[in-house]
Short mmCIF file of C-alpha atoms in Angstrom, two decimals:
data_model
loop_
_atom_site.label_atom_id
_atom_site.label_comp_id
_atom_site.label_asym_id
_atom_site.label_seq_id
_atom_site.Cartn_x
_atom_site.Cartn_y
_atom_site.Cartn_z
CA MET A 1 11.77 -8.87 19.37
CA SER A 2 10.37 -12.47 19.17
CA GLY A 3 10.49 -15.33 21.59
CA PHE A 4 10.07 -18.98 21.21
CA PHE A 5 9.63 -22.14 23.58
CA GLY A 6 10.16 -25.76 22.67
CA CYS A 7 9.53 -29.06 24.42
CA VAL A 8 10.70 -32.56 24.50
CA SER A 9 8.59 -34.88 26.88
CA LYS A 10 7.96 -38.76 27.49
CA ARG A 11 4.45 -37.29 27.15
CA ASP A 12 2.03 -35.32 24.90
CA CYS A 13 3.53 -32.10 25.26
CA VAL A 14 1.33 -30.11 23.12
CA ALA A 15 -0.28 -28.00 25.83
CA ASP A 16 3.04 -27.01 27.16
CA VAL A 17 4.09 -25.83 23.76
CA PHE A 18 1.04 -23.97 23.46
CA TYR A 19 0.84 -22.12 26.63
CA GLY A 20 4.67 -21.77 26.90
CA THR A 21 4.84 -19.88 23.38
CA ASP A 22 1.92 -17.90 24.76
CA TYR A 23 3.83 -16.80 27.67
CA HIS A 24 5.97 -14.84 25.05
CA SER A 25 3.22 -12.77 23.52
CA HIS A 26 4.31 -9.78 25.35
CA LEU A 27 7.33 -9.45 23.23
CA GLY A 28 5.50 -8.17 20.30
CA THR A 29 4.33 -9.87 17.25
CA LYS A 30 2.30 -10.04 14.23
CA ARG A 31 2.44 -13.74 13.70
CA GLY A 32 2.79 -17.15 15.79
CA GLY A 33 3.39 -20.59 14.73
CA MET A 34 3.98 -23.98 16.00
CA ALA A 35 5.32 -27.32 14.92
CA PHE A 36 5.34 -30.63 16.38
CA TYR A 37 7.04 -34.16 15.27
CA ASP A 38 4.17 -36.66 16.03
CA GLY A 39 6.40 -39.58 15.80
CA LYS A 40 5.60 -40.18 12.21
CA ASP A 41 5.57 -36.39 10.38
CA PHE A 42 6.02 -32.99 11.03
CA VAL A 43 2.92 -30.77 11.52
CA ARG A 44 2.90 -27.28 11.75
CA THR A 45 0.47 -24.23 11.79
CA ILE A 46 1.08 -20.42 11.66
CA HIS A 47 -1.41 -17.65 11.98
CA SER A 48 -1.29 -14.04 11.83
CA LEU A 49 -1.96 -12.36 15.42
CA GLU A 50 -2.73 -8.92 14.06
CA ASN A 51 -6.70 -9.21 15.13
CA ALA A 52 -6.44 -11.65 17.80
CA TYR A 53 -4.58 -13.24 20.61
CA PHE A 54 -2.13 -16.25 20.24
CA ARG A 55 -4.32 -18.64 22.36
CA ASN A 56 -7.61 -17.61 20.26
CA LYS A 57 -5.93 -18.11 17.09
CA PHE A 58 -4.33 -21.54 17.88
CA GLU A 59 -6.68 -23.29 20.25
CA ASP A 60 -8.82 -24.69 17.48
CA ASP A 61 -5.53 -26.45 15.96
CA LEU A 62 -4.39 -28.23 19.26
CA PRO A 63 -6.35 -31.67 18.29
CA ARG A 64 -4.01 -31.98 15.07
CA PHE A 65 -1.24 -32.31 17.13
CA GLU A 66 -2.58 -34.56 20.11
CA GLY A 67 0.09 -37.03 21.14
CA SER A 68 3.08 -35.09 19.97
CA ARG A 69 5.71 -35.52 22.35
CA GLN A 70 8.04 -32.89 21.14
CA GLY A 71 7.30 -29.33 19.51
CA ILE A 72 8.41 -25.78 19.16
CA GLY A 73 6.48 -22.33 18.83
CA ILE A 74 7.26 -18.98 18.12
CA ILE A 75 5.94 -15.28 18.57
CA SER A 76 7.49 -13.64 15.71
CA ASP A 77 7.95 -9.74 14.65
CA MET A 78 7.41 -10.12 11.10
CA GLU A 79 7.93 -13.44 9.22
CA SER A 80 5.95 -16.63 9.25
CA GLN A 81 7.31 -19.14 11.24
CA PRO A 82 8.29 -22.17 11.81
CA ILE A 83 9.77 -23.25 8.62
CA THR A 84 9.82 -26.86 7.74
CA LEU A 85 12.57 -28.18 5.36
CA THR A 86 13.61 -31.38 3.75
CA SER A 87 17.18 -31.64 3.39
CA HIS A 88 20.04 -34.29 3.18
CA LEU A 89 20.15 -33.97 7.11
CA GLY A 90 16.64 -35.00 7.24
CA ARG A 91 13.34 -33.31 7.70
CA PHE A 92 13.34 -30.41 10.18
CA SER A 93 11.55 -27.52 11.61
CA LEU A 94 12.99 -24.19 12.52
CA VAL A 95 12.23 -21.11 14.51
CA ALA A 96 14.69 -18.08 14.77
CA ILE A 97 14.80 -14.96 16.69
CA GLY A 98 17.08 -11.81 16.25
CA ARG A 99 17.90 -9.70 13.18
CA ILE A 100 19.77 -10.42 10.03
CA ASP A 101 21.27 -7.05 9.19
CA ASN A 102 23.18 -8.56 6.01
CA LEU A 103 20.10 -10.28 4.69
CA GLU A 104 20.67 -8.96 1.03
CA GLU A 105 24.17 -9.94 0.93
CA LEU A 106 23.17 -13.61 2.22
CA THR A 107 20.47 -13.88 -0.24
CA ARG A 108 22.69 -12.97 -3.14
CA GLU A 109 25.48 -15.59 -2.10
CA LEU A 110 22.89 -18.28 -1.74
CA LEU A 111 21.02 -17.50 -5.15
CA GLY A 112 24.39 -17.26 -6.52
CA ARG A 113 24.80 -20.90 -5.70
CA ARG A 114 21.50 -21.99 -7.52
CA LEU A 115 19.51 -22.27 -4.21
CA ASN A 116 15.72 -21.39 -4.06
CA PHE A 117 13.61 -19.68 -1.75
CA ALA A 118 9.78 -20.67 -1.66
CA GLU A 119 8.55 -18.23 1.02
CA LEU A 120 8.13 -14.69 0.12
CA SER A 121 6.74 -11.75 2.10
CA ALA A 122 6.12 -8.68 0.31
CA SER A 123 8.78 -9.54 -2.23
CA ARG A 124 11.37 -9.85 0.59
CA ILE A 125 12.90 -13.15 1.51
CA ASN A 126 11.89 -14.85 4.68
CA PRO A 127 14.99 -14.53 7.38
CA THR A 128 13.91 -17.54 9.17
CA GLU A 129 13.54 -19.53 5.65
CA LEU A 130 17.33 -18.13 5.03
CA VAL A 131 18.59 -19.60 8.40
CA ALA A 132 16.83 -22.79 7.69
CA THR A 133 18.70 -22.83 4.15
CA LEU A 134 22.24 -22.06 5.64
CA VAL A 135 21.52 -25.00 8.24
CA SER A 136 20.76 -27.44 5.55
CA LEU A 137 24.23 -26.41 3.87
CA GLY A 138 26.33 -28.18 6.70
CA ASP A 139 27.05 -31.80 6.83
CA SER A 140 25.65 -31.92 10.08
CA PHE A 141 23.34 -29.84 12.22
CA ARG A 142 26.44 -28.75 14.24
CA GLU A 143 28.01 -27.68 11.17
CA GLY A 144 24.84 -25.93 9.89
CA ILE A 145 24.26 -23.98 13.17
CA GLU A 146 28.01 -23.05 13.20
CA LEU A 147 27.77 -21.58 9.56
CA VAL A 148 24.87 -19.84 10.34
CA GLN A 149 26.43 -18.12 13.33
CA SER A 150 29.25 -17.04 11.23
CA LYS A 151 27.72 -16.07 8.26
CA VAL A 152 24.86 -13.85 10.17
CA LYS A 153 25.57 -10.09 11.04
CA GLY A 154 23.23 -9.06 13.80
CA SER A 155 21.77 -11.91 15.89
CA CYS A 156 20.14 -15.30 15.64
CA SER A 157 19.27 -17.78 18.26
CA MET A 158 17.17 -20.66 16.99
CA LEU A 159 15.30 -24.13 17.90
CA ILE A 160 15.51 -27.08 15.26
CA LEU A 161 13.06 -30.08 15.84
CA THR A 162 14.25 -33.08 14.69
CA PRO A 163 12.64 -36.59 14.77
CA GLU A 164 15.53 -37.40 17.50
CA GLY A 165 15.16 -34.16 19.61
CA ILE A 166 15.63 -30.28 19.65
CA TYR A 167 18.75 -28.41 19.07
CA ALA A 168 18.45 -25.23 20.82
CA SER A 169 21.40 -22.61 19.98
CA ARG A 170 22.07 -19.12 21.48
CA ASP A 171 23.27 -16.16 19.20
CA LYS A 172 26.86 -16.07 19.14
CA TYR A 173 27.13 -12.90 21.25
CA GLY A 174 24.39 -13.65 23.65
CA ARG A 175 22.14 -10.82 22.43
CA THR A 176 18.88 -13.02 23.24
CA PRO A 177 18.40 -15.35 26.18
CA VAL A 178 17.83 -18.89 25.85
CA VAL A 179 17.27 -20.81 28.80
CA VAL A 180 16.35 -24.60 29.77
CA GLY A 181 13.89 -25.80 32.08
CA ARG A 182 13.47 -29.30 33.37
CA GLY A 183 10.24 -31.02 34.28
CA GLY A 184 9.12 -34.57 35.61
CA ASP A 185 8.97 -35.77 32.14
CA GLY A 186 11.20 -34.02 29.83
CA TYR A 187 12.72 -30.51 29.00
CA ALA A 188 11.53 -27.01 27.95
CA ILE A 189 13.59 -24.29 26.07
CA ALA A 190 12.17 -20.69 26.06
CA THR A 191 13.37 -17.14 25.50
CA GLU A 192 11.42 -16.04 29.06
CA SER A 193 12.19 -18.23 31.94
CA SER A 194 9.03 -16.86 33.26
CA ALA A 195 7.23 -19.12 30.81
CA PHE A 196 8.22 -22.22 33.40
CA ALA A 197 6.42 -21.26 36.34
CA ASN A 198 3.01 -22.39 35.70
CA LEU A 199 4.12 -25.42 33.42
CA ASP A 200 5.67 -27.18 36.30
CA TYR A 201 9.48 -26.72 34.82
CA ARG A 202 12.47 -25.40 36.79
CA VAL A 203 15.66 -23.56 35.30
CA GLU A 204 18.10 -26.18 34.54
CA THR A 205 20.48 -24.05 32.44
CA GLU A 206 20.88 -21.10 30.44
CA LEU A 207 22.85 -21.23 27.16
CA LYS A 208 26.00 -19.32 26.96
CA PRO A 209 26.64 -17.25 23.92
CA ALA A 210 27.34 -19.25 20.66
CA GLN A 211 26.56 -22.73 22.84
CA THR A 212 24.39 -25.42 21.02
CA LEU A 213 22.80 -28.12 23.24
CA PHE A 214 20.85 -31.15 21.86
CA ILE A 215 17.87 -31.94 24.15
CA THR A 216 15.61 -35.04 24.58
CA ALA A 217 13.54 -36.27 26.88
CA ASP A 218 16.04 -38.17 28.42
CA GLY A 219 18.75 -35.74 28.70
CA ILE A 220 21.16 -32.75 27.57
CA ARG A 221 24.01 -32.67 25.39
CA GLU A 222 26.53 -30.04 24.42
CA ILE A 223 26.93 -29.74 20.60
CA THR A 224 28.94 -26.64 20.65
CA PRO A 225 30.73 -25.22 23.52
CA GLY A 226 29.78 -21.47 24.65
CA GLY A 227 31.80 -18.49 23.65
CA LYS A 228 33.52 -16.17 25.92
CA ARG A 229 32.22 -12.86 24.52
CA LYS A 230 28.94 -11.54 25.50
CA GLN A 231 26.88 -8.70 24.64
CA ILE A 232 23.35 -9.21 25.87
CA CYS A 233 20.61 -6.69 25.08
CA SER A 234 20.33 -4.47 28.22
CA PHE A 235 16.73 -3.42 26.82
CA MET A 236 15.52 -6.93 28.04
CA TRP A 237 15.74 -5.45 31.70
CA VAL A 238 14.84 -1.99 30.68
CA TYR A 239 11.82 -2.58 28.42
CA TYR A 240 11.17 -6.14 26.78
CA GLY A 241 11.68 -8.82 29.58
CA TYR A 242 8.77 -9.81 31.51
CA PRO A 243 9.21 -8.71 35.25
CA SER A 244 9.31 -12.25 36.58
CA SER A 245 11.87 -13.42 34.07
CA CYS A 246 15.79 -13.61 34.79
CA TYR A 247 18.65 -13.37 32.37
CA GLU A 248 22.26 -14.05 33.74
CA GLY A 249 20.85 -14.37 37.01
CA VAL A 250 19.43 -11.11 37.13
CA ASN A 251 15.80 -10.70 37.60
CA VAL A 252 13.82 -7.88 35.37
CA GLU A 253 12.01 -6.38 37.85
CA ASP A 254 14.70 -6.25 40.36
CA ALA A 255 16.74 -4.43 37.76
CA ARG A 256 13.83 -2.27 37.10
CA TYR A 257 13.68 -1.11 40.91
CA ARG A 258 17.18 -0.48 40.82
CA CYS A 259 16.85 1.67 38.11
CA GLY A 260 14.23 4.02 39.70
CA CYS A 261 16.31 4.12 42.90
CA ALA A 262 19.47 5.24 40.80
CA LEU A 263 17.24 8.04 39.29
CA ALA A 264 15.97 9.00 42.77
CA ARG A 265 19.21 9.42 43.90
CA ARG A 266 19.99 12.02 41.47
CA ASP A 267 16.56 13.87 41.87
CA GLU A 268 16.79 15.20 45.45
CA ASP A 269 16.34 18.87 43.93
CA VAL A 270 12.92 18.07 43.01
CA ARG A 271 10.71 19.19 45.84
CA ASP A 272 7.20 19.59 46.26
CA VAL A 273 6.16 16.11 44.66
CA ASP A 274 2.80 14.51 45.74
CA LEU A 275 3.10 11.32 44.09
CA VAL A 276 5.15 8.94 41.90
CA ALA A 277 3.51 6.79 38.92
CA GLY A 278 4.80 4.73 36.00
CA VAL A 279 3.56 4.02 32.46
CA PRO A 280 2.22 0.57 32.52
CA ASP A 281 3.55 -2.06 32.15
CA SER A 282 7.29 -1.69 32.31
CA GLY A 283 7.30 1.79 33.69
CA VAL A 284 6.04 0.46 36.86
CA GLY A 285 9.06 -1.60 38.42
CA HIS A 286 10.95 1.59 37.62
CA ALA A 287 8.45 3.90 39.47
CA ILE A 288 8.24 1.80 42.64
CA GLY A 289 11.90 1.78 42.98
CA TYR A 290 11.86 5.61 42.73
CA SER A 291 8.96 5.90 45.11
CA ASN A 292 10.67 3.73 47.57
CA SER A 293 14.11 5.45 47.61
CA ARG A 294 12.79 8.89 47.99
CA ARG A 295 9.84 7.73 50.25
CA LEU A 296 7.03 9.34 48.18
CA PRO A 297 3.58 7.77 47.60
CA TYR A 298 3.31 5.56 44.76
CA LYS A 299 0.05 5.71 42.94
CA ARG A 300 -1.65 4.34 39.58
CA ALA A 301 -2.27 7.33 37.94
CA PHE A 302 -2.60 5.06 34.83
CA VAL A 303 -4.23 1.80 34.63
CA LYS A 304 -3.76 -0.15 31.50
CA TYR A 305 -6.89 -1.84 29.90
CA THR A 306 -5.77 -5.29 28.99
CA PRO A 307 -8.57 -7.28 27.66
CA THR A 308 -8.68 -6.13 24.02
CA TRP A 309 -5.49 -3.67 23.51
CA PRO A 310 -1.96 -5.04 22.58
CA ARG A 311 1.27 -3.30 23.49
CA SER A 312 1.38 -0.46 21.38
CA PHE A 313 4.76 -1.13 19.26
CA MET A 314 3.30 -4.47 18.19
CA PRO A 315 1.15 -2.64 15.02
CA GLN A 316 3.44 -1.84 12.11
CA ASN A 317 1.27 1.15 11.05
CA GLN A 318 2.21 4.19 12.99
CA LYS A 319 -1.37 5.66 13.17
CA MET A 320 -2.33 2.24 14.65
CA ARG A 321 0.35 2.42 17.03
CA ASP A 322 -0.54 6.04 18.31
CA LEU A 323 -4.24 4.74 18.53
CA VAL A 324 -3.34 1.81 20.73
CA ALA A 325 -1.03 4.04 22.82
CA LYS A 326 -4.06 6.19 23.22
CA MET A 327 -7.04 3.75 23.99
CA LYS A 328 -4.90 1.22 26.47
CA LEU A 329 -4.12 3.66 28.91
CA LEU A 330 -6.80 5.07 31.13
CA PRO A 331 -5.87 8.25 33.65
CA ASN A 332 -7.16 7.81 37.21
CA GLU A 333 -8.33 11.37 37.75
CA ALA A 334 -8.89 10.61 41.58
CA PHE A 335 -5.24 10.61 42.07
CA ILE A 336 -4.29 13.08 39.36
CA ARG A 337 -6.24 16.10 39.80
CA GLY A 338 -4.19 18.76 41.66
CA SER A 339 -1.42 16.45 42.05
CA ARG A 340 2.36 17.37 41.47
CA MET A 341 3.76 14.00 39.83
CA VAL A 342 6.99 12.15 38.82
CA LEU A 343 6.05 9.95 36.18
CA LEU A 344 8.58 6.89 34.95
CA ASP A 345 8.85 5.58 31.94
CA ASP A 346 10.96 2.97 30.24
CA SER A 347 12.33 5.20 27.20
CA ILE A 348 11.56 7.67 24.74
CA VAL A 349 11.60 5.98 20.93
CA ARG A 350 9.50 8.35 18.76
CA GLY A 351 8.05 10.30 21.32
CA THR A 352 4.64 10.57 20.48
CA GLN A 353 2.90 8.10 23.14
CA LEU A 354 5.05 10.06 26.04
CA LYS A 355 3.45 13.31 24.63
CA ASP A 356 -0.10 11.95 24.37
CA ASN A 357 0.24 10.53 27.81
CA ILE A 358 1.37 13.88 29.18
CA VAL A 359 -1.58 15.76 27.53
CA LYS A 360 -4.05 12.96 29.01
CA LEU A 361 -2.61 13.85 32.34
CA THR A 362 -2.53 17.68 31.88
CA GLU A 363 -6.38 17.77 30.80
CA VAL A 364 -7.53 15.79 33.96
CA GLY A 365 -5.62 18.19 36.29
CA ALA A 366 -2.04 17.30 36.98
CA ARG A 367 -0.46 20.67 38.29
CA ALA A 368 3.11 19.42 37.74
CA LEU A 369 4.85 16.50 35.44
CA HIS A 370 8.43 15.55 36.02
CA ILE A 371 9.15 13.18 33.71
CA ARG A 372 12.22 10.35 34.67
CA ILE A 373 13.18 7.92 31.63
CA ALA A 374 14.94 4.82 32.94
CA CYS A 375 17.42 4.87 30.33
CA PRO A 376 19.86 7.08 28.16
CA PRO A 377 18.40 8.85 25.34
CA LEU A 378 18.17 6.46 22.24
CA ILE A 379 20.57 8.00 19.60
CA TYR A 380 21.63 5.10 17.68
CA PRO A 381 18.88 2.53 15.76
CA CYS A 382 19.47 -0.89 16.63
CA VAL A 383 21.27 -3.21 14.43
CA PHE A 384 21.45 -6.48 16.23
CA LEU A 385 17.68 -7.10 17.11
CA ASN A 386 14.32 -5.88 15.96
CA PHE A 387 13.97 -2.83 18.19
CA SER A 388 13.83 0.86 17.65
CA THR A 389 13.98 -0.04 14.03
CA SER A 390 12.01 2.08 11.47
CA ARG A 391 12.13 3.20 7.77
CA SER A 392 14.24 6.26 8.65
CA THR A 393 16.94 6.85 11.62
CA PHE A 394 14.72 10.23 11.95
CA ASP A 395 11.82 8.23 13.35
CA LEU A 396 13.94 8.57 16.48
CA PHE A 397 13.15 11.60 18.53
CA THR A 398 16.41 12.17 19.44
CA ARG A 399 17.64 12.08 15.73
CA ARG A 400 14.82 14.59 14.56
CA VAL A 401 15.97 17.08 17.55
CA ILE A 402 19.67 16.70 16.68
CA LYS A 403 18.86 17.56 13.20
CA GLU A 404 16.77 20.38 14.21
CA LEU A 405 19.51 21.92 16.41
CA GLU A 406 22.30 21.17 13.77
CA GLY A 407 20.37 22.51 10.76
CA THR A 408 21.51 19.33 8.99
CA GLU A 409 20.76 15.42 8.45
CA GLU A 410 24.50 14.69 8.21
CA PHE A 411 26.17 14.03 11.58
CA SER A 412 29.48 12.82 12.44
CA GLU A 413 30.61 10.26 14.97
CA GLU A 414 32.15 13.13 16.96
CA LEU A 415 28.94 15.42 16.96
CA LEU A 416 26.61 12.31 18.02
CA ARG A 417 28.99 11.45 20.84
CA GLN A 418 28.69 14.72 22.21
CA TYR A 419 24.74 14.50 22.28
CA ALA A 420 25.34 10.96 23.88
CA ASP A 421 27.49 12.54 26.76
CA PRO A 422 25.01 13.40 29.85
CA ASP A 423 27.25 16.25 30.78
CA SER A 424 27.80 17.92 27.65
CA PRO A 425 26.28 21.36 26.60
CA LYS A 426 24.60 19.65 23.55
CA HIS A 427 23.17 16.79 25.44
CA ALA A 428 21.46 19.48 27.96
CA ALA A 429 20.05 21.26 24.65
CA MET A 430 18.76 18.29 23.33
CA VAL A 431 16.94 17.16 26.14
CA GLU A 432 15.58 20.97 26.69
CA VAL A 433 13.85 20.53 23.11
CA MET A 434 12.42 17.20 23.95
CA ARG A 435 11.15 18.44 27.22
CA ARG A 436 9.45 21.30 25.59
CA ARG A 437 8.12 19.10 22.43
CA ILE A 438 6.31 16.55 25.10
CA GLY A 439 5.03 19.14 27.69
CA ALA A 440 6.77 18.23 30.66
CA ASP A 441 7.96 20.40 33.30
CA THR A 442 11.28 18.87 33.72
CA LEU A 443 12.68 15.77 31.91
CA ARG A 444 15.51 13.78 32.81
CA PHE A 445 17.04 10.40 31.47
CA GLN A 446 18.91 7.78 33.25
CA ARG A 447 23.04 7.92 33.11
CA LEU A 448 24.41 4.98 31.50
CA GLU A 449 26.68 4.09 33.99
CA ASP A 450 23.81 4.05 36.46
CA LEU A 451 21.95 1.49 34.30
CA VAL A 452 24.77 -0.69 33.99
CA ARG A 453 25.08 -0.85 37.71
CA ALA A 454 21.36 -1.44 38.15
CA ILE A 455 21.67 -4.33 35.87
CA GLY A 456 24.62 -5.65 38.04
CA LEU A 457 26.52 -7.05 35.13
CA PRO A 458 29.94 -5.65 33.60
CA LYS A 459 29.36 -3.22 30.79
CA GLU A 460 31.54 -5.26 28.43
CA GLU A 461 28.86 -8.03 28.83
CA LEU A 462 26.07 -5.54 27.76
CA CYS A 463 25.08 -4.45 24.56
CA THR A 464 24.61 -0.49 25.05
CA HIS A 465 24.74 0.27 21.24
CA CYS A 466 21.51 2.18 20.86
CA TRP A 467 22.74 4.69 23.80
CA ASP A 468 26.73 4.90 23.32
CA ASN A 469 27.18 3.05 19.78
CA SER A 470 29.82 0.96 21.73
CA SER A 471 30.82 -2.45 20.79
CA TYR A 472 33.27 -4.89 22.44
CA LEU A 473 33.24 -7.52 19.69
#
């Protein structure tokens, strides 16, 4: 995932873009960047965030942008952003979030038209530069944005900074949220609505799928109307989203609370429980819902050490990811020793982190560990966003277990459907192997229908691909 923030104002907006972008740091990143139009020229800065936080890296750059009344910022998974381009449309800066699944195909097409790519990263095309190049092929920004949305397989939401204002465009199926906030002197655009609260913006509107708006300090103009088909990523509520954010009118923490309640309703057979705990941060909301539903005490068995450790999916090296996951969570032995616990987590991707957490809890004296996961097993790698994406499908815990159970690496779609079906014998066998591998006394996953009900939107408006390989497009 990635997150962006933009602002157009009648006053200096540098601080708003700086802090607004920083409020997206939880989405995980290798790089961050900002670009401003100062009334005469475009000025940008990009830094690696692998060894520091966004604010630390960018604070010294702020004097360069002083006086700018419009700007954009990005917390990016991989590529360097923003891209600043000079084209027949004029000069503009662009940030994009999402995933271009047909990057190589589009690259060959554009190179075949004798177009060039200047920014290379590890001998790969920068996806954001490709998006900017596609935009520049249009006779107008509207045509260029529509070209991107028609060409890209995967997803792409973007902000385009021009001397006149900012174009905000949401992915054609709305997989990622884009929301506009209004303040006294202008407007802000963000991935996370939670970025507005402390900057004195209030939600004005949320872009519809495929909708493009042109935003100036004086108002908002629709450039491209929204589409009717929606597939917003369900994982925004389960894990990625910030607790105080809302997407499609549904608060993240509230949805997590309902997820926990749903797990509790199917767990009445689990007796003799002393406490309920959640793996910070996203597991906490799920755990509180479970705790309240079953009237069991909630306690912080794990406390996250936040000053120096980032989210554990951020490092690209697996060894470093494991180190971060190990070091950032401190077990509270006073609650754990001798306790029979229900521990809630948002998901199991590779399985290594949860296994390490169970080892920690066992070592400090937990008597029993009942693991509850707030979503179904992740069986299909994400092809729409940069989540659960690895060098191999077998990085997914479920796929490794299925491979072991079936004795082959070739799986038919029918076979995978059986493993995804929570009522099938194959699903039960898979979960049992996973339970033994992580060392839990019991292991249960959320049922997909309960997750959809907890979010509160129709299933056809949600992307649930990583759980059931479904698509309504």
